[in-house]
Amino acid sequence: MAGNSLGKEFVITTFGESHGKIVGVVIDGCPAGLPLQEKDFQEDLDNRIPAQPNIVSARIEKDRAKILSGTFNGFTTGAPIAITVENKEINSSDYDAIKDKPRPAHSDLPARIRFGGFNDYRGGGRFSGRVTVALILAGVIAKKLLSTIKVEILAYTKAIGNIETENPTLEDIRKNRFNSPVRCPNSTASKLMEDAIIEAKKEGDSLGGIVECITLNMPVGVGEPLFEALDADIAKAMFGVSAVKGVEFGVGFRAAELKGSENNDQYEIKKNKVSALTNNAGGILGGLTSGMPIIVRAAIKPTPSIAKQQQTVDLAKNENAPLSVKGRHDPCIVPKAVLAIEAVVAVTLVDHLMRAGFIPIVLKEH
Amino acid sequence: MAGNSLGKEFVITTFGESHGKIVGVVIDGCPAGLPLQEKDFQEDLDNRIPAQPNIVSARIEKDRAKILSGTFNGFTTGAPIAITVENKEINSSDYDAIKDKPRPAHSDLPARIRFGGFNDYRGGGRFSGRVTVALILAGVIAKKLLSTIKVEILAYTKAIGNIETENPTLEDIRKNRFNSPVRCPNSTASKLMEDAIIEAKKEGDSLGGIVECITLNMPVGVGEPLFEALDADIAKAMFGVSAVKGVEFGVGFRAAELKGSENNDQYEIKKNKVSALTNNAGGILGGLTSGMPIIVRAAIKPTPSIAKQQQTVDLAKNENAPLSVKGRHDPCIVPKAVLAIEAVVAVTLVDHLMRAGFIPIVLKEH
Amino acid sequence: MAGNSLGKEFVITTFGESHGKIVGVVIDGCPAGLPLQEKDFQEDLDNRIPAQPNIVSARIEKDRAKILSGTFNGFTTGAPIAITVENKEINSSDYDAIKDKPRPAHSDLPARIRFGGFNDYRGGGRFSGRVTVALILAGVIAKKLLSTIKVEILAYTKAIGNIETENPTLEDIRKNRFNSPVRCPNSTASKLMEDAIIEAKKEGDSLGGIVECITLNMPVGVGEPLFEALDADIAKAMFGVSAVKGVEFGVGFRAAELKGSENNDQYEIKKNKVSALTNNAGGILGGLTSGMPIIVRAAIKPTPSIAKQQQTVDLAKNENAPLSVKGRHDPCIVPKAVLAIEAVVAVTLVDHLMRAGFIPIVLKEH
Amino acid sequence: MAGNSLGKEFVITTFGESHGKIVGVVIDGCPAGLPLQEKDFQEDLDNRIPAQPNIVSARIEKDRAKILSGTFNGFTTGAPIAITVENKEINSSDYDAIKDKPRPAHSDLPARIRFGGFNDYRGGGRFSGRVTVALILAGVIAKKLLSTIKVEILAYTKAIGNIETENPTLEDIRKNRFNSPVRCPNSTASKLMEDAIIEAKKEGDSLGGIVECITLNMPVGVGEPLFEALDADIAKAMFGVSAVKGVEFGVGFRAAELKGSENNDQYEIKKNKVSALTNNAGGILGGLTSGMPIIVRAAIKPTPSIAKQQQTVDLAKNENAPLSVKGRHDPCIVPKAVLAIEAVVAVTLVDHLMRAGFIPIVLKEH
């Protein structure tokens, strides 16, 4: 299974399991000259986990990034950057009970077959949401690089269960997303989502949702069609985040129902600048950036691990068995997925921007 | 722009433009010992284009595959297989008029910027649907390889505009999809879709739709998470087909609205065989095959090139300009996209099956 | 066997066999805006084969390049460029006799095992020197790109058998290498080499030799250590040319015998310009260009196919068998290897120059 | 600089600098089910550094491997394996003096230009021989995998300066190489080499040499020509080790001087088994394994850092400057390179064996 790297010129390789010593990432191809310190990771590590314990399961002690290589005197050197975060407060006892009872909708069963039973099943092991911490680490560096050319990226919770927020303003997203326990910038929708999660939790159930990610200020023409089209690579990266079941750009699946005359984004020219009147395309045409904001959404499935009783099989006893999953599980992983989605999109953009020459291999000044 | 290859061990590289001499593909990593002749490509080349001229634009003369390398005595040799199809009946005159008027929702504008105006704009050039012929060629070989291990793949039109078919039976898909001019196995829905396309065409407009692709009989545990997860690689490949704006697996975006207890596919064991009671996951868990059929859908946008007048800009004159696209354009590209989608999924599956050891590098017998 | 591509951003994929219809190449990632016509390939195609029939076997009819895709109005478009050369005057009858008798030192036996006997054995098939024509095609484009930033590349025959030329001047190489039937710029050495080849041919034997390749004017700091160090990638590319058994840079294997004080290239500064007093390193330090000329040599083994009788085995009869190889075989392949070596080095340099940003993705003017 | 990964299905990614916190490696694609513990690395970590302080510089405290991820209950899980070794006893004070005085024959000058002066120059930083510790770690795992199919790999010192050992027996190499302070299995040659190193050290000078690596018992037909030919990938990997200036297989550069009749390895058949009478090819024909032992040699240049005075330039003062390198430097790095060379060859072989299906993705038993 050699699929733990993402990117071609800006390459991240992640490692670590839920109940192992650490999770971590190696970033290869980062330009030299980017200011980077361990404290730069703290904001995103903190924002990954909402402070409200009724919304997500939280390890009490904070995650802290440790830079192992690739920086010198406070700047990146051009050498590979290895960063780890320690796994603390691990309690693996809950998992022995379910070792032979694969959780429905989780990777337990296919992973067991793929790895001949050698996989670390504790907490989902390599398939745990915990491994997205490594994505967060890479995302911090990618976003610092994007900011050197004024590209801004903003992910937020668009929907949880059947509650969907209207399109928030950019300003709302910037200001409010991390104040919301569910990472939804609209306070009314946020409250409803929060209530829905608490309700689902009470029932021993879980909820899914939708994360939207908006990227502003991308140069035009970035992407390498056919197969390394920018939308193709963004989608691939997003499916690398646990629990993503669908990805769409702009109007997405709704495009299937529109007529050409409704879907086409017509152009106008103002002061020598061409722009589109609408952005149904979500900022990507023919696999290349169009100059409009990139709008992409991911559908996140409800957490598979639920307290409510389900039917599974006991592989040791070779019989059907009831299962009620114990232990620390989020009733909804959407809030935690927001920064992971943002991170993988940022990483993909940096990779393509470097390949197209928009981010150089040495940053002279910033 | 070095993104014209797909795959890691079974690698396809496509080339060719809409109004150039040929479109073609090189397939590298195909196992030796697969029977392969030029006539093997004819069925899919024929099925790519519905016979009904009111539904799609058709070049009158049939496409014919020419094998340039990689076979000997009727079998693949293990050497790279180059295959081309000639472009005939090209009329490039229609395009001079719109050279400086980028078509809304098409790649014209970003491609012009990306390639400094050197791109072949005739018929969309490298961004034309014509290039999917190369995918069809690769798909034929991939499907022959899949069939050696009894894996079957079936794509069909699920929706056009706001007409959606109910889930057809596998038998219906096998028997009826290519009898339908829109590649929809349900005859009632097919007729409605056909009418809708004809109506849109009359209005100088176009329609989009949804293609669903079902894969049967995949072994369990195939895929290389995190970033080369099977769903990630399938999604990436599908976004390599023109006009795809969204990809979803199983219940897809609807998973966002379900509770865990509704979405989870519970297990049962019968005669020592574990199976899931439902397939909301679409056959993929944690990026690995679950053993259930792989179900994936692509949202296809309506054809951007429409006769109806739209606003664009005249880049030479630096002013807004009306545009009514002339020339041979499909009012709906969904029927033509069916085999292209099937092809890229097949190619991705073969790549992963080879990497996991399920398809060997030499086929002894079949 | 999916190893027929070379490069990461400037990627060539070759295909074709000795006795198939064509040999060809797809070049993906070529910048847009490079002037390119079919006649641009003729000089190198002609120079590949010395005119003297006593030195090499020559097909009488000239090789002609055919561009299938990737250009428009005489310029590259940024789309993949497919180019083929037809195989003419093929006589495959000689090979039936030796189908079951693997030629010593040729790929016959391992290829037969690798490909389960499905490989095209005629003329060595995919393993023939004929496939280097595809390299020549890619090399022409690579060298045109190098010339846009004044990088010059010059390969020539350094040794044949035990005759080695002294270091020629750059001017000698430029002027005389293709006047020499053996591609050695020193006329005295050239004559001796020619005689040695004729003598070996008379004896039904063959000779090897050494090709040296010099690259001038490379920018400093190009390469991506550790594993994509420039010397690593050049060496890899050179071993992709049939019959190469060794690669060395600068003083190469002689470095093993020198002391540090003898081998180190000391620096001096003149008019603010740092340069090295010697170039024992061959222009590469720590996997990066040093600014001095890149000097690399390949050892080419003697042609395995010889008329002289050797012992092999008859795999059909399961017994030892004498073998005297008939047919069109070069008594020395070194002269034909010169441009192939030059081509793969050029391709590798362009790939790395693009990755480091020295060659842009669109050539504005040249 | 995104070149810190090696391999396609068995992929190693290294990180760390000479004077940073650690050096380390992530191994992605290792089969599940391989027994692996931290103590398994100790033998090679110890053997990397000869015990004799007059031969090499040694850090006094032993290197210890720390497994961060990828194992569970003493076996590999199929997840990426991250391993680090701490850097101890670092004294960076020696380097401030030479910050602006690039050492001849070292990467100092090109690295400074490539990385805009941001590179960690202390001890050569990312270009130090210290980073080969990461290779050793990967090599241990690769060799464990090779041993599951009885492939054995043996590197040793063939020459130091102008002292070259005759071909030792395999038994000699197995028994004696690590008893020799210079890793040469022939005790007479070993003593002469040792004396030569001591003599060079006294003079403030340094020596280079040749490492030979022999691989036994490889299956026939492994490799992916043209460009991922086994010799191409082995050579590439070897040039990833600092100070390698040449690579050759079998008779190598001597092949250039032999006639075909001398160089060709003739075949014989005995008891239905075909073998070659000689092994001038070094076990590789046409980029594929021939079934004979793989014999490859690397030329290692003398240590660039010498006490003897040399001329360099003071980049701060813009003038020529004398340089006498202080600090901990090996008078000869050949002994330390032996296991690094062995490691990268082993890694490359495992990658190709996995791709060809000879090593499965799950090891059932061993």
mmCIF file of C-alpha atoms in Angstrom, chain B residues 11-112:
data_model
loop_
_atom_site.group_PDB
_atom_site.id
_atom_site.type_symbol
_atom_site.label_atom_id
_atom_site.label_comp_id
_atom_site.label_asym_id
_atom_site.label_seq_id
_atom_site.Cartn_x
_atom_site.Cartn_y
_atom_site.Cartn_z
ATOM 1 C CA VAL B 11 -0.450 3.616 -17.526
ATOM 2 C CA ILE B 12 -2.297 5.271 -20.364
ATOM 3 C CA THR B 13 -0.988 8.379 -22.127
ATOM 4 C CA THR B 14 -3.356 10.104 -24.508
ATOM 5 C CA PHE B 15 -2.662 12.549 -27.324
ATOM 6 C CA GLY B 16 -4.410 14.212 -30.229
ATOM 7 C CA GLU B 17 -6.786 17.118 -30.819
ATOM 8 C CA SER B 18 -10.237 17.565 -32.270
ATOM 9 C CA HIS B 19 -9.060 18.936 -35.603
ATOM 10 C CA GLY B 20 -5.619 17.342 -35.780
ATOM 11 C CA LYS B 21 -4.680 14.205 -37.716
ATOM 12 C CA ILE B 22 -5.520 11.644 -35.066
ATOM 13 C CA VAL B 23 -6.402 10.953 -31.506
ATOM 14 C CA GLY B 24 -4.494 8.182 -29.804
ATOM 15 C CA VAL B 25 -3.196 6.496 -26.724
ATOM 16 C CA VAL B 26 -0.150 4.607 -25.520
ATOM 17 C CA ILE B 27 -0.849 1.879 -22.989
ATOM 18 C CA ASP B 28 2.179 0.976 -20.943
ATOM 19 C CA GLY B 29 2.207 -1.911 -18.517
ATOM 20 C CA CYS B 30 -0.389 -4.076 -20.204
ATOM 21 C CA PRO B 31 0.249 -7.722 -19.297
ATOM 22 C CA ALA B 32 1.659 -9.925 -22.050
ATOM 23 C CA GLY B 33 -0.561 -12.617 -23.497
ATOM 24 C CA LEU B 34 -3.853 -10.769 -23.923
ATOM 25 C CA PRO B 35 -5.483 -11.534 -27.302
ATOM 26 C CA LEU B 36 -5.821 -8.205 -29.115
ATOM 27 C CA GLN B 37 -6.772 -7.229 -32.627
ATOM 28 C CA GLU B 38 -7.880 -4.016 -34.286
ATOM 29 C CA LYS B 39 -11.416 -5.287 -34.680
ATOM 30 C CA ASP B 40 -11.724 -5.634 -30.895
ATOM 31 C CA PHE B 41 -12.104 -1.864 -30.648
ATOM 32 C CA GLN B 42 -14.916 -1.526 -33.166
ATOM 33 C CA GLU B 43 -17.852 -2.305 -30.918
ATOM 34 C CA ASP B 44 -17.022 0.388 -28.392
ATOM 35 C CA LEU B 45 -16.063 2.889 -31.081
ATOM 36 C CA ASP B 46 -19.451 2.278 -32.674
ATOM 37 C CA ASN B 47 -21.332 2.355 -29.381
ATOM 38 C CA ARG B 48 -19.688 5.612 -28.395
ATOM 39 C CA ILE B 49 -21.863 7.477 -30.867
ATOM 40 C CA PRO B 50 -25.620 6.880 -30.896
ATOM 41 C CA ALA B 51 -26.896 6.215 -34.405
ATOM 42 C CA GLN B 52 -29.636 8.849 -34.100
ATOM 43 C CA PRO B 53 -28.460 12.100 -35.670
ATOM 44 C CA ASN B 54 -31.030 14.142 -33.793
ATOM 45 C CA ILE B 55 -29.432 13.263 -30.496
ATOM 46 C CA VAL B 56 -25.753 13.798 -31.149
ATOM 47 C CA SER B 57 -23.570 15.157 -33.872
ATOM 48 C CA ALA B 58 -21.980 12.268 -35.708
ATOM 49 C CA ARG B 59 -19.144 12.153 -38.137
ATOM 50 C CA ILE B 60 -20.541 10.009 -40.947
ATOM 51 C CA GLU B 61 -17.522 7.803 -41.492
ATOM 52 C CA LYS B 62 -16.841 5.285 -38.744
ATOM 53 C CA ASP B 63 -13.880 5.539 -36.407
ATOM 54 C CA ARG B 64 -11.364 2.728 -36.901
ATOM 55 C CA ALA B 65 -8.599 1.770 -34.477
ATOM 56 C CA LYS B 66 -5.091 1.222 -35.778
ATOM 57 C CA ILE B 67 -2.621 -0.665 -33.579
ATOM 58 C CA LEU B 68 0.856 0.741 -34.112
ATOM 59 C CA SER B 69 2.844 -1.306 -31.608
ATOM 60 C CA GLY B 70 2.744 -3.726 -28.724
ATOM 61 C CA THR B 71 1.118 -6.788 -30.290
ATOM 62 C CA PHE B 72 2.559 -9.813 -32.068
ATOM 63 C CA ASN B 73 0.744 -12.787 -33.527
ATOM 64 C CA GLY B 74 -2.545 -11.490 -32.119
ATOM 65 C CA PHE B 75 -1.413 -11.127 -28.516
ATOM 66 C CA THR B 76 -0.084 -8.296 -26.424
ATOM 67 C CA THR B 77 3.652 -8.602 -25.877
ATOM 68 C CA GLY B 78 4.203 -6.569 -22.716
ATOM 69 C CA ALA B 79 5.615 -3.704 -24.801
ATOM 70 C CA PRO B 80 3.760 -0.366 -24.922
ATOM 71 C CA ILE B 81 0.675 -0.472 -27.129
ATOM 72 C CA ALA B 82 0.120 2.599 -29.301
ATOM 73 C CA ILE B 83 -3.278 2.935 -30.949
ATOM 74 C CA THR B 84 -4.645 5.743 -33.062
ATOM 75 C CA VAL B 85 -7.938 6.708 -34.671
ATOM 76 C CA GLU B 86 -7.918 9.068 -37.627
ATOM 77 C CA ASN B 87 -9.868 12.339 -37.487
ATOM 78 C CA LYS B 88 -11.994 12.581 -40.612
ATOM 79 C CA GLU B 89 -14.497 15.070 -42.018
ATOM 80 C CA ILE B 90 -12.914 17.965 -40.224
ATOM 81 C CA ASN B 91 -14.291 21.365 -41.006
ATOM 82 C CA SER B 92 -12.310 23.999 -39.200
ATOM 83 C CA SER B 93 -13.801 27.004 -40.936
ATOM 84 C CA ASP B 94 -16.447 27.529 -38.266
ATOM 85 C CA TYR B 95 -13.830 28.290 -35.696
ATOM 86 C CA ASP B 96 -12.059 31.236 -37.245
ATOM 87 C CA ALA B 97 -15.059 33.391 -36.512
ATOM 88 C CA ILE B 98 -14.866 32.691 -32.807
ATOM 89 C CA LYS B 99 -11.086 32.583 -32.419
ATOM 90 C CA ASP B 100 -11.148 35.736 -30.303
ATOM 91 C CA LYS B 101 -14.541 35.168 -28.723
ATOM 92 C CA PRO B 102 -14.166 32.649 -25.903
ATOM 93 C CA ARG B 103 -17.216 30.455 -25.524
ATOM 94 C CA PRO B 104 -18.756 30.708 -22.052
ATOM 95 C CA ALA B 105 -18.269 27.572 -19.929
ATOM 96 C CA HIS B 106 -15.676 26.218 -22.329
ATOM 97 C CA SER B 107 -11.911 26.058 -21.800
ATOM 98 C CA ASP B 108 -11.293 28.675 -24.515
ATOM 99 C CA LEU B 109 -10.301 31.543 -22.250
ATOM 100 C CA PRO B 110 -8.177 29.782 -19.621
ATOM 101 C CA ALA B 111 -6.522 27.670 -22.333
ATOM 102 C CA ARG B 112 -5.627 30.780 -24.303
#
